[in-house]
Each structure stands twice: as C-alpha cells, then as structure tokens.
Short mmCIF file of N, CA and C in Angstrom, two decimals:
data_model
loop_
_atom_site.label_atom_id
_atom_site.label_comp_id
_atom_site.label_asym_id
_atom_site.label_seq_id
_atom_site.Cartn_x
_atom_site.Cartn_y
_atom_site.Cartn_z
N UNK A 1 10.89 6.94 -1.96
CA UNK A 1 10.56 5.54 -1.76
C UNK A 1 11.62 4.80 -0.94
N UNK A 2 12.86 5.22 -1.04
CA UNK A 2 13.90 4.54 -0.27
C UNK A 2 13.62 4.65 1.23
N UNK A 3 13.19 5.83 1.67
CA UNK A 3 12.88 6.02 3.09
C UNK A 3 11.66 5.19 3.48
N UNK A 4 10.67 5.13 2.63
CA UNK A 4 9.49 4.31 2.90
C UNK A 4 9.90 2.85 3.05
N UNK A 5 10.72 2.36 2.13
CA UNK A 5 11.20 0.97 2.21
C UNK A 5 11.99 0.75 3.50
N UNK A 6 12.83 1.70 3.85
CA UNK A 6 13.65 1.56 5.05
C UNK A 6 12.77 1.41 6.29
N UNK A 7 11.74 2.24 6.37
CA UNK A 7 10.87 2.18 7.54
C UNK A 7 9.99 0.93 7.55
N UNK A 8 9.55 0.49 6.39
CA UNK A 8 8.77 -0.75 6.33
C UNK A 8 9.67 -1.93 6.68
N UNK A 9 10.90 -1.93 6.19
CA UNK A 9 11.83 -3.01 6.50
C UNK A 9 11.96 -3.20 8.01
N UNK A 10 12.03 -2.10 8.74
CA UNK A 10 12.17 -2.17 10.20
C UNK A 10 10.95 -2.78 10.88
N UNK A 11 9.81 -2.78 10.21
CA UNK A 11 8.57 -3.34 10.78
C UNK A 11 8.44 -4.85 10.59
N UNK A 12 9.14 -5.39 9.61
CA UNK A 12 8.94 -6.78 9.24
C UNK A 12 9.44 -7.73 10.32
N UNK A 13 8.59 -8.68 10.66
CA UNK A 13 8.90 -9.70 11.66
C UNK A 13 8.55 -11.07 11.07
N UNK A 14 8.89 -12.14 11.76
CA UNK A 14 8.46 -13.47 11.29
C UNK A 14 6.94 -13.62 11.22
N UNK A 15 6.20 -12.72 11.86
CA UNK A 15 4.73 -12.79 11.87
C UNK A 15 4.08 -11.82 10.87
N UNK A 16 4.87 -11.32 9.91
CA UNK A 16 4.34 -10.37 8.93
C UNK A 16 3.90 -11.09 7.67
N UNK A 17 2.71 -10.74 7.19
CA UNK A 17 2.24 -11.15 5.86
C UNK A 17 2.26 -9.90 5.01
N UNK A 18 3.05 -9.90 3.96
CA UNK A 18 3.25 -8.72 3.12
C UNK A 18 2.56 -8.93 1.77
N UNK A 19 1.63 -8.02 1.44
CA UNK A 19 0.90 -8.07 0.18
C UNK A 19 1.40 -6.93 -0.68
N UNK A 20 1.78 -7.24 -1.91
CA UNK A 20 2.41 -6.26 -2.80
C UNK A 20 1.60 -6.15 -4.09
N UNK A 21 1.28 -4.92 -4.46
CA UNK A 21 0.53 -4.64 -5.69
C UNK A 21 1.45 -4.68 -6.91
N UNK A 22 0.87 -4.83 -8.05
CA UNK A 22 1.56 -4.73 -9.33
C UNK A 22 2.12 -3.32 -9.51
N UNK A 23 3.16 -3.18 -10.32
CA UNK A 23 3.72 -1.87 -10.61
C UNK A 23 4.94 -1.61 -9.76
N UNK A 24 5.19 -0.35 -9.45
CA UNK A 24 6.39 -0.01 -8.68
C UNK A 24 6.32 -0.54 -7.26
N UNK A 25 5.13 -0.79 -6.75
CA UNK A 25 5.03 -1.43 -5.44
C UNK A 25 5.76 -2.77 -5.46
N UNK A 26 5.60 -3.50 -6.56
CA UNK A 26 6.26 -4.80 -6.70
C UNK A 26 7.77 -4.65 -6.72
N UNK A 27 8.28 -3.71 -7.52
CA UNK A 27 9.73 -3.51 -7.57
C UNK A 27 10.27 -3.14 -6.19
N UNK A 28 9.55 -2.32 -5.44
CA UNK A 28 9.98 -1.94 -4.10
C UNK A 28 9.85 -3.10 -3.12
N UNK A 29 8.81 -3.88 -3.25
CA UNK A 29 8.63 -5.05 -2.39
C UNK A 29 9.74 -6.07 -2.57
N UNK A 30 10.24 -6.18 -3.80
CA UNK A 30 11.32 -7.13 -4.09
C UNK A 30 12.61 -6.77 -3.36
N UNK A 31 12.75 -5.52 -2.95
CA UNK A 31 13.96 -5.07 -2.27
C UNK A 31 13.92 -5.30 -0.75
N UNK A 32 12.77 -5.72 -0.24
CA UNK A 32 12.66 -5.95 1.20
C UNK A 32 13.22 -7.32 1.57
N UNK A 33 13.90 -7.39 2.69
CA UNK A 33 14.44 -8.66 3.20
C UNK A 33 13.46 -9.21 4.21
N UNK A 34 12.90 -10.37 3.90
CA UNK A 34 11.89 -10.95 4.76
C UNK A 34 12.51 -11.86 5.80
N UNK A 35 12.16 -11.67 7.07
CA UNK A 35 12.63 -12.60 8.10
C UNK A 35 12.00 -13.97 7.89
N UNK A 36 12.68 -15.01 8.33
CA UNK A 36 12.13 -16.36 8.25
C UNK A 36 10.78 -16.38 8.94
N UNK A 37 9.79 -16.97 8.30
CA UNK A 37 8.44 -17.05 8.86
C UNK A 37 7.49 -16.02 8.28
N UNK A 38 8.02 -14.92 7.76
CA UNK A 38 7.13 -13.94 7.13
C UNK A 38 6.68 -14.49 5.77
N UNK A 39 5.59 -13.93 5.26
CA UNK A 39 5.06 -14.41 3.98
C UNK A 39 4.87 -13.23 3.03
N UNK A 40 4.99 -13.51 1.74
CA UNK A 40 5.00 -12.50 0.69
C UNK A 40 3.96 -12.90 -0.36
N UNK A 41 3.02 -12.00 -0.65
CA UNK A 41 1.96 -12.28 -1.61
C UNK A 41 2.00 -11.24 -2.73
N UNK A 42 2.04 -11.71 -3.98
CA UNK A 42 1.97 -10.81 -5.13
C UNK A 42 1.46 -11.61 -6.32
N UNK A 43 1.09 -10.94 -7.38
CA UNK A 43 0.57 -11.63 -8.57
C UNK A 43 1.11 -10.99 -9.85
N UNK A 44 2.39 -10.80 -9.89
CA UNK A 44 3.01 -10.11 -11.02
C UNK A 44 2.74 -10.82 -12.36
N UNK A 45 2.47 -12.10 -12.33
CA UNK A 45 2.27 -12.87 -13.56
C UNK A 45 1.23 -12.21 -14.47
N UNK A 46 0.11 -11.80 -13.91
CA UNK A 46 -0.96 -11.22 -14.73
C UNK A 46 -0.92 -9.70 -14.75
N UNK A 47 -0.31 -9.10 -13.77
CA UNK A 47 -0.20 -7.65 -13.73
C UNK A 47 -1.53 -6.94 -13.63
N UNK A 48 -2.50 -7.54 -12.96
CA UNK A 48 -3.83 -6.95 -12.84
C UNK A 48 -3.85 -5.91 -11.73
N UNK A 49 -3.96 -4.63 -12.12
CA UNK A 49 -3.97 -3.60 -11.09
C UNK A 49 -5.27 -3.67 -10.30
N UNK A 50 -5.17 -3.37 -9.01
CA UNK A 50 -6.32 -3.45 -8.13
C UNK A 50 -6.39 -4.74 -7.35
N UNK A 51 -5.53 -5.69 -7.67
CA UNK A 51 -5.54 -7.01 -7.03
C UNK A 51 -5.24 -6.94 -5.54
N UNK A 52 -4.29 -6.12 -5.14
CA UNK A 52 -3.75 -6.19 -3.78
C UNK A 52 -4.73 -5.77 -2.70
N UNK A 53 -5.68 -4.90 -2.98
CA UNK A 53 -6.61 -4.49 -1.93
C UNK A 53 -7.49 -5.66 -1.51
N UNK A 54 -8.05 -6.34 -2.48
CA UNK A 54 -8.84 -7.55 -2.18
C UNK A 54 -7.99 -8.65 -1.58
N UNK A 55 -6.77 -8.80 -2.07
CA UNK A 55 -5.87 -9.81 -1.52
C UNK A 55 -5.52 -9.48 -0.07
N UNK A 56 -5.34 -8.20 0.23
CA UNK A 56 -5.07 -7.79 1.62
C UNK A 56 -6.23 -8.19 2.52
N UNK A 57 -7.44 -8.00 2.05
CA UNK A 57 -8.63 -8.42 2.79
C UNK A 57 -8.56 -9.92 3.08
N UNK A 58 -8.32 -10.72 2.06
CA UNK A 58 -8.28 -12.17 2.23
C UNK A 58 -7.15 -12.63 3.14
N UNK A 59 -5.96 -12.08 2.94
CA UNK A 59 -4.82 -12.47 3.76
C UNK A 59 -5.06 -12.08 5.23
N UNK A 60 -5.57 -10.87 5.45
CA UNK A 60 -5.80 -10.40 6.82
C UNK A 60 -6.87 -11.23 7.52
N UNK A 61 -7.96 -11.55 6.82
CA UNK A 61 -9.03 -12.33 7.45
C UNK A 61 -8.61 -13.78 7.68
N UNK A 62 -7.72 -14.30 6.83
CA UNK A 62 -7.29 -15.69 6.97
C UNK A 62 -6.06 -15.88 7.84
N UNK A 63 -5.50 -14.81 8.35
CA UNK A 63 -4.26 -14.91 9.13
C UNK A 63 -4.49 -15.55 10.49
N UNK A 64 -3.49 -16.32 10.91
CA UNK A 64 -3.53 -16.90 12.25
C UNK A 64 -3.36 -15.78 13.27
N UNK A 65 -3.85 -15.98 14.48
CA UNK A 65 -3.66 -14.97 15.53
C UNK A 65 -2.17 -14.63 15.70
N UNK A 66 -1.90 -13.35 15.91
CA UNK A 66 -0.54 -12.91 16.11
C UNK A 66 0.18 -12.44 14.86
N UNK A 67 -0.43 -12.68 13.69
CA UNK A 67 0.19 -12.24 12.44
C UNK A 67 -0.36 -10.87 12.08
N UNK A 68 0.44 -10.05 11.39
CA UNK A 68 -0.01 -8.72 10.95
C UNK A 68 0.18 -8.62 9.45
N UNK A 69 -0.86 -8.25 8.76
CA UNK A 69 -0.80 -8.06 7.31
C UNK A 69 -0.42 -6.62 7.03
N UNK A 70 0.52 -6.46 6.09
CA UNK A 70 0.90 -5.13 5.60
C UNK A 70 0.83 -5.18 4.09
N UNK A 71 0.48 -4.03 3.48
CA UNK A 71 0.35 -3.99 2.03
C UNK A 71 0.98 -2.73 1.47
N UNK A 72 1.59 -2.87 0.30
CA UNK A 72 2.07 -1.73 -0.48
C UNK A 72 1.20 -1.67 -1.72
N UNK A 73 0.44 -0.58 -1.85
CA UNK A 73 -0.53 -0.45 -2.94
C UNK A 73 -0.42 0.95 -3.52
N UNK A 74 -0.33 1.04 -4.84
CA UNK A 74 -0.31 2.34 -5.51
C UNK A 74 -1.69 2.96 -5.54
N UNK A 75 -1.72 4.28 -5.63
CA UNK A 75 -3.01 4.99 -5.61
C UNK A 75 -3.89 4.64 -6.81
N UNK A 76 -3.31 4.49 -7.99
CA UNK A 76 -4.11 4.13 -9.16
C UNK A 76 -4.75 2.77 -9.01
N UNK A 77 -3.98 1.80 -8.53
CA UNK A 77 -4.50 0.46 -8.29
C UNK A 77 -5.58 0.48 -7.21
N UNK A 78 -5.32 1.22 -6.15
CA UNK A 78 -6.25 1.29 -5.03
C UNK A 78 -7.61 1.81 -5.46
N UNK A 79 -7.63 2.77 -6.37
CA UNK A 79 -8.91 3.35 -6.78
C UNK A 79 -9.82 2.33 -7.46
N UNK A 80 -9.27 1.23 -7.94
CA UNK A 80 -10.10 0.22 -8.60
C UNK A 80 -10.87 -0.65 -7.62
N UNK A 81 -10.34 -0.83 -6.42
CA UNK A 81 -10.96 -1.77 -5.48
C UNK A 81 -11.00 -1.23 -4.05
N UNK A 82 -11.00 0.06 -3.89
CA UNK A 82 -10.94 0.71 -2.57
C UNK A 82 -12.06 0.24 -1.63
N UNK A 83 -13.21 -0.09 -2.18
CA UNK A 83 -14.35 -0.45 -1.34
C UNK A 83 -14.09 -1.67 -0.47
N UNK A 84 -13.07 -2.47 -0.81
CA UNK A 84 -12.76 -3.64 0.02
C UNK A 84 -12.31 -3.24 1.42
N UNK A 85 -11.83 -2.00 1.57
CA UNK A 85 -11.41 -1.53 2.89
C UNK A 85 -12.61 -1.50 3.84
N UNK A 86 -13.79 -1.19 3.32
CA UNK A 86 -14.98 -1.18 4.20
C UNK A 86 -15.26 -2.58 4.73
N UNK A 87 -14.98 -3.60 3.94
CA UNK A 87 -15.16 -4.98 4.41
C UNK A 87 -14.11 -5.33 5.46
N UNK A 88 -12.88 -4.84 5.28
CA UNK A 88 -11.84 -5.06 6.29
C UNK A 88 -12.29 -4.48 7.63
N UNK A 89 -12.81 -3.26 7.59
CA UNK A 89 -13.26 -2.59 8.81
C UNK A 89 -14.43 -3.35 9.42
N UNK A 90 -15.38 -3.73 8.60
CA UNK A 90 -16.58 -4.43 9.10
C UNK A 90 -16.23 -5.73 9.81
N UNK A 91 -15.20 -6.43 9.31
CA UNK A 91 -14.82 -7.72 9.89
C UNK A 91 -13.69 -7.62 10.92
N UNK A 92 -13.29 -6.40 11.26
CA UNK A 92 -12.27 -6.23 12.29
C UNK A 92 -10.87 -6.62 11.88
N UNK A 93 -10.59 -6.62 10.58
CA UNK A 93 -9.24 -6.95 10.10
C UNK A 93 -8.28 -5.84 10.51
N UNK A 94 -7.01 -6.19 10.68
CA UNK A 94 -6.03 -5.23 11.20
C UNK A 94 -4.84 -4.98 10.28
N UNK A 95 -5.03 -4.92 8.98
CA UNK A 95 -3.87 -4.66 8.12
C UNK A 95 -3.40 -3.21 8.22
N UNK A 96 -2.15 -3.00 7.84
CA UNK A 96 -1.62 -1.65 7.63
C UNK A 96 -1.40 -1.52 6.13
N UNK A 97 -2.10 -0.60 5.52
CA UNK A 97 -1.97 -0.36 4.08
C UNK A 97 -1.11 0.87 3.87
N UNK A 98 0.01 0.69 3.19
CA UNK A 98 0.85 1.80 2.79
C UNK A 98 0.43 2.17 1.37
N UNK A 99 -0.28 3.28 1.25
CA UNK A 99 -0.77 3.73 -0.05
C UNK A 99 0.29 4.63 -0.68
N UNK A 100 0.89 4.18 -1.76
CA UNK A 100 1.93 4.94 -2.46
C UNK A 100 1.23 5.94 -3.37
N UNK A 101 1.11 7.16 -2.89
CA UNK A 101 0.32 8.19 -3.56
C UNK A 101 1.21 9.13 -4.37
N UNK A 102 1.31 8.87 -5.67
CA UNK A 102 2.05 9.76 -6.55
C UNK A 102 1.13 10.38 -7.60
N UNK A 103 -0.17 10.32 -7.31
CA UNK A 103 -1.19 10.98 -8.13
C UNK A 103 -1.23 10.50 -9.59
N UNK A 104 -1.02 9.21 -9.77
CA UNK A 104 -1.11 8.70 -11.14
C UNK A 104 -0.55 7.31 -11.29
N UNK A 105 -0.48 6.89 -12.53
CA UNK A 105 0.06 5.58 -12.87
C UNK A 105 1.53 5.74 -13.21
N UNK A 106 2.40 5.74 -12.19
CA UNK A 106 3.81 6.02 -12.40
C UNK A 106 4.46 5.05 -13.37
N UNK A 107 4.10 3.78 -13.30
CA UNK A 107 4.71 2.82 -14.22
C UNK A 107 4.42 3.21 -15.66
N UNK A 108 3.24 3.73 -15.91
CA UNK A 108 2.88 4.18 -17.27
C UNK A 108 3.54 5.52 -17.60
N UNK A 109 3.63 6.40 -16.60
CA UNK A 109 4.27 7.70 -16.80
C UNK A 109 5.70 7.51 -17.29
N UNK A 110 6.41 6.55 -16.69
CA UNK A 110 7.81 6.32 -17.05
C UNK A 110 7.96 5.63 -18.40
N UNK A 111 6.93 4.92 -18.85
CA UNK A 111 6.97 4.28 -20.17
C UNK A 111 6.58 5.28 -21.25
N UNK A 112 5.44 5.91 -21.07
CA UNK A 112 4.93 6.88 -22.06
C UNK A 112 3.97 7.81 -21.35
N UNK A 113 4.42 9.01 -21.03
CA UNK A 113 3.59 9.92 -20.26
C UNK A 113 2.52 10.58 -21.13
N UNK A 114 1.42 10.87 -20.50
CA UNK A 114 0.32 11.57 -21.16
C UNK A 114 -0.75 11.85 -20.13
N UNK A 115 -1.73 12.67 -20.48
CA UNK A 115 -2.77 13.05 -19.52
C UNK A 115 -3.60 11.87 -19.02
N UNK A 116 -3.61 10.77 -19.75
CA UNK A 116 -4.36 9.58 -19.35
C UNK A 116 -3.74 8.89 -18.14
N UNK A 117 -2.52 9.28 -17.76
CA UNK A 117 -1.86 8.70 -16.60
C UNK A 117 -2.15 9.47 -15.31
N UNK A 118 -2.86 10.58 -15.42
CA UNK A 118 -3.23 11.37 -14.25
C UNK A 118 -4.55 10.85 -13.69
N UNK A 119 -4.63 10.79 -12.37
CA UNK A 119 -5.88 10.39 -11.74
C UNK A 119 -6.28 11.45 -10.73
N UNK A 120 -7.52 11.46 -10.35
CA UNK A 120 -8.01 12.38 -9.32
C UNK A 120 -7.39 11.96 -8.00
N UNK A 121 -6.77 12.89 -7.32
CA UNK A 121 -6.14 12.59 -6.03
C UNK A 121 -7.20 12.62 -4.93
N UNK A 122 -7.61 11.45 -4.47
CA UNK A 122 -8.62 11.35 -3.42
C UNK A 122 -8.04 11.75 -2.07
N UNK A 123 -8.92 12.00 -1.13
CA UNK A 123 -8.55 12.15 0.27
C UNK A 123 -8.53 10.73 0.85
N UNK A 124 -7.43 10.03 0.61
CA UNK A 124 -7.35 8.61 0.97
C UNK A 124 -7.50 8.40 2.48
N UNK A 125 -6.81 9.19 3.28
CA UNK A 125 -6.93 9.04 4.73
C UNK A 125 -8.37 9.34 5.17
N UNK A 126 -9.01 10.32 4.54
CA UNK A 126 -10.39 10.67 4.84
C UNK A 126 -11.39 9.58 4.48
N UNK A 127 -11.04 8.73 3.53
CA UNK A 127 -11.92 7.62 3.17
C UNK A 127 -12.19 6.71 4.35
N UNK A 128 -11.24 6.63 5.26
CA UNK A 128 -11.43 5.74 6.40
C UNK A 128 -12.62 6.17 7.23
N UNK A 129 -12.87 7.47 7.35
CA UNK A 129 -14.05 7.94 8.07
C UNK A 129 -15.33 7.54 7.33
N UNK A 130 -15.28 7.60 6.01
CA UNK A 130 -16.44 7.18 5.21
C UNK A 130 -16.71 5.70 5.42
N UNK A 131 -15.65 4.88 5.35
CA UNK A 131 -15.82 3.44 5.51
C UNK A 131 -16.16 3.05 6.95
N UNK A 132 -15.74 3.84 7.92
CA UNK A 132 -16.11 3.58 9.32
C UNK A 132 -17.61 3.76 9.52
N UNK A 133 -18.21 4.68 8.79
CA UNK A 133 -19.65 4.95 8.88
C UNK A 133 -20.12 5.15 10.32
N UNK A 134 -19.30 5.85 11.11
CA UNK A 134 -19.69 6.17 12.47
C UNK A 134 -19.52 5.06 13.48
N UNK A 135 -19.18 3.86 13.04
CA UNK A 135 -19.09 2.76 14.00
C UNK A 135 -17.86 1.87 13.81
N UNK A 136 -17.09 2.09 12.77
CA UNK A 136 -15.91 1.25 12.51
C UNK A 136 -14.69 1.72 13.27
N UNK A 137 -13.61 0.95 13.14
CA UNK A 137 -12.37 1.23 13.85
C UNK A 137 -11.21 1.45 12.88
N UNK A 138 -11.50 1.90 11.68
CA UNK A 138 -10.43 2.19 10.73
C UNK A 138 -9.75 3.50 11.06
N UNK A 139 -8.49 3.61 10.67
CA UNK A 139 -7.70 4.81 10.94
C UNK A 139 -7.00 5.24 9.66
N UNK A 140 -7.19 6.49 9.28
CA UNK A 140 -6.52 7.06 8.12
C UNK A 140 -5.47 8.06 8.55
N UNK A 141 -4.26 7.92 8.01
CA UNK A 141 -3.14 8.80 8.36
C UNK A 141 -2.48 9.30 7.08
N UNK A 142 -1.77 10.43 7.19
CA UNK A 142 -1.05 11.00 6.05
C UNK A 142 0.42 11.16 6.41
N UNK A 143 1.29 10.97 5.42
CA UNK A 143 2.72 11.17 5.63
C UNK A 143 3.34 11.77 4.38
N UNK A 144 3.95 12.96 4.56
CA UNK A 144 4.67 13.61 3.46
C UNK A 144 6.17 13.58 3.68
N UNK A 145 6.60 13.41 4.92
CA UNK A 145 8.02 13.44 5.26
C UNK A 145 8.39 12.16 6.00
N UNK A 146 9.69 11.92 6.15
CA UNK A 146 10.16 10.75 6.88
C UNK A 146 9.67 10.79 8.33
N UNK A 147 9.69 11.96 8.95
CA UNK A 147 9.22 12.09 10.32
C UNK A 147 7.74 11.80 10.45
N UNK A 148 6.94 12.31 9.51
CA UNK A 148 5.51 12.04 9.53
C UNK A 148 5.23 10.56 9.32
N UNK A 149 6.03 9.92 8.45
CA UNK A 149 5.85 8.48 8.22
C UNK A 149 6.17 7.70 9.49
N UNK A 150 7.23 8.05 10.16
CA UNK A 150 7.61 7.38 11.40
C UNK A 150 6.50 7.51 12.45
N UNK A 151 5.96 8.71 12.57
CA UNK A 151 4.86 8.95 13.51
C UNK A 151 3.62 8.15 13.12
N UNK A 152 3.31 8.13 11.83
CA UNK A 152 2.13 7.38 11.35
C UNK A 152 2.31 5.88 11.61
N UNK A 153 3.50 5.37 11.38
CA UNK A 153 3.76 3.94 11.62
C UNK A 153 3.59 3.62 13.10
N UNK A 154 4.07 4.47 13.98
CA UNK A 154 3.89 4.24 15.42
C UNK A 154 2.41 4.16 15.78
N UNK A 155 1.62 5.06 15.22
CA UNK A 155 0.17 5.04 15.48
C UNK A 155 -0.47 3.79 14.88
N UNK A 156 -0.03 3.42 13.68
CA UNK A 156 -0.60 2.26 12.99
C UNK A 156 -0.34 0.97 13.76
N UNK A 157 0.88 0.80 14.22
CA UNK A 157 1.24 -0.42 14.95
C UNK A 157 0.45 -0.54 16.25
N UNK A 158 0.18 0.58 16.88
CA UNK A 158 -0.57 0.57 18.14
C UNK A 158 -2.08 0.42 17.94
N UNK A 159 -2.56 0.65 16.73
CA UNK A 159 -4.00 0.65 16.46
C UNK A 159 -4.52 -0.78 16.31
N UNK A 160 -5.73 -1.03 16.76
CA UNK A 160 -6.31 -2.37 16.73
C UNK A 160 -7.34 -2.54 15.62
N UNK A 161 -7.19 -1.80 14.53
CA UNK A 161 -8.11 -1.93 13.39
C UNK A 161 -7.36 -1.71 12.09
N UNK A 162 -8.11 -1.62 11.02
CA UNK A 162 -7.53 -1.36 9.70
C UNK A 162 -6.91 0.02 9.67
N UNK A 163 -5.70 0.13 9.13
CA UNK A 163 -5.01 1.41 9.02
C UNK A 163 -4.59 1.63 7.57
N UNK A 164 -4.81 2.83 7.08
CA UNK A 164 -4.32 3.25 5.77
C UNK A 164 -3.44 4.47 5.98
N UNK A 165 -2.18 4.37 5.50
CA UNK A 165 -1.27 5.50 5.56
C UNK A 165 -1.09 6.03 4.15
N UNK A 166 -1.55 7.23 3.91
CA UNK A 166 -1.42 7.91 2.62
C UNK A 166 0.00 8.46 2.55
N UNK A 167 0.88 7.73 1.85
CA UNK A 167 2.29 8.10 1.72
C UNK A 167 2.43 8.96 0.46
N UNK A 168 2.51 10.26 0.63
CA UNK A 168 2.50 11.19 -0.49
C UNK A 168 3.90 11.33 -1.08
N UNK A 169 4.03 10.92 -2.34
CA UNK A 169 5.31 10.84 -3.03
C UNK A 169 5.34 11.80 -4.21
N UNK A 170 6.54 12.14 -4.63
CA UNK A 170 6.72 12.91 -5.85
C UNK A 170 6.28 12.05 -7.04
N UNK A 171 5.74 12.67 -8.04
CA UNK A 171 5.22 11.94 -9.21
C UNK A 171 6.26 11.03 -9.86
N UNK A 172 7.52 11.44 -9.88
CA UNK A 172 8.56 10.65 -10.54
C UNK A 172 9.42 9.86 -9.56
N UNK A 173 9.00 9.74 -8.31
CA UNK A 173 9.74 8.96 -7.33
C UNK A 173 9.44 7.50 -7.58
N UNK A 174 10.40 6.80 -8.17
CA UNK A 174 10.19 5.40 -8.48
C UNK A 174 11.52 4.66 -8.39
N UNK A 175 11.45 3.35 -8.41
CA UNK A 175 12.65 2.53 -8.29
C UNK A 175 13.46 2.57 -9.60
N UNK A 176 14.75 2.31 -9.45
CA UNK A 176 15.62 2.24 -10.63
C UNK A 176 15.22 1.07 -11.52
N UNK A 177 14.68 0.00 -10.92
CA UNK A 177 14.24 -1.16 -11.69
C UNK A 177 13.07 -0.80 -12.61
N UNK A 178 12.19 0.04 -12.14
CA UNK A 178 11.08 0.48 -12.99
C UNK A 178 11.62 1.27 -14.18
N UNK A 179 12.57 2.13 -13.92
CA UNK A 179 13.14 2.93 -15.00
C UNK A 179 13.84 2.07 -16.05
N UNK A 180 14.48 0.98 -15.59
CA UNK A 180 15.13 0.05 -16.53
C UNK A 180 14.10 -0.61 -17.41
#
C-alpha cells in the first residue's frame, strides 16, 4: 500500500477530486497530502461500506470541466455497488478507480479473522468489458507490481473514459493505523 499511496500522491493536482471508501482506504487516504484546490470526499462517520462507488459517480458527473475524480475503494465495498460503474460509463464520466484488491474485508480480518471475511475474487478489470456492453469507453487494468501500477496509471491518465485499476494486494497489506 505504501507504493500505491506514493504513486497516487504523485497524481494529485489542484484539480483532483479524491473519493475515499470506508475501511483501510480511509486510513490510506488520510496519509495523502492534498494540493490547494483539490477536494476530499469520505463518509467515515457512518462507516457504510459501498458508499464510495456511488459517490464517485456523483462527484465525477458534478465536476467542473478540467477536474479529475479519483477513488480508493476496497474490493469488498466495491462488490456492494459495482453496478454504478456502468452508469459512469454510460454518462461519459472519467474517474480513475483504484480498487484495493486484497480478496476480503481486511479491516475485519485484522479485528477478528474468519471465513466470513473472504469474498469471491472477481475479474474486476474484466467487468469493464461487461459494463461497456460493446459500446462504452471504460478501461479495466490490473497491477500486481509497482512497475505494473506505474504503467496502468500512465494508461489511465491518458484515457478519456472511466478507468478501474485492479490493484492486487497481499491479504494482510494494511496501514499501521488500521492495526492500531
């Protein structure tokens, strides 16, 4: 996650709208330094997982020209509201979604692990083809290494549609704040 944060930090500009999901995405988002003019959206008060995908849709569609929405969303949260990505594609929204894929509910794993914290690992990047339905402009990418993430970010920034980067992480890769 440190490398993911480092690379996302380098992307942030005064025109960035950053949407952060509940859980370890929030702890990691708190470590980012936002340039003046950038905006930060989260809803930690209620801790409702699945919030950020719909919020990313709203922030991206409501953004002024020249702004770019980026989101950090965990795989467990994403599975609750993934269908909103099809609406992003249909309306030509251009967010970059960093999907933190650790194949489960890491925040729960670190509190009390059990089989109920495991989820089915979807082909997240492949979902973009499903949501494109032959006519959309969504792009799905995968990153397992720092180099692959850098390459995916370059493609994402150049793309003129919704982008989802499946950032594949170790199951126990989490922030020290989560562990505390």
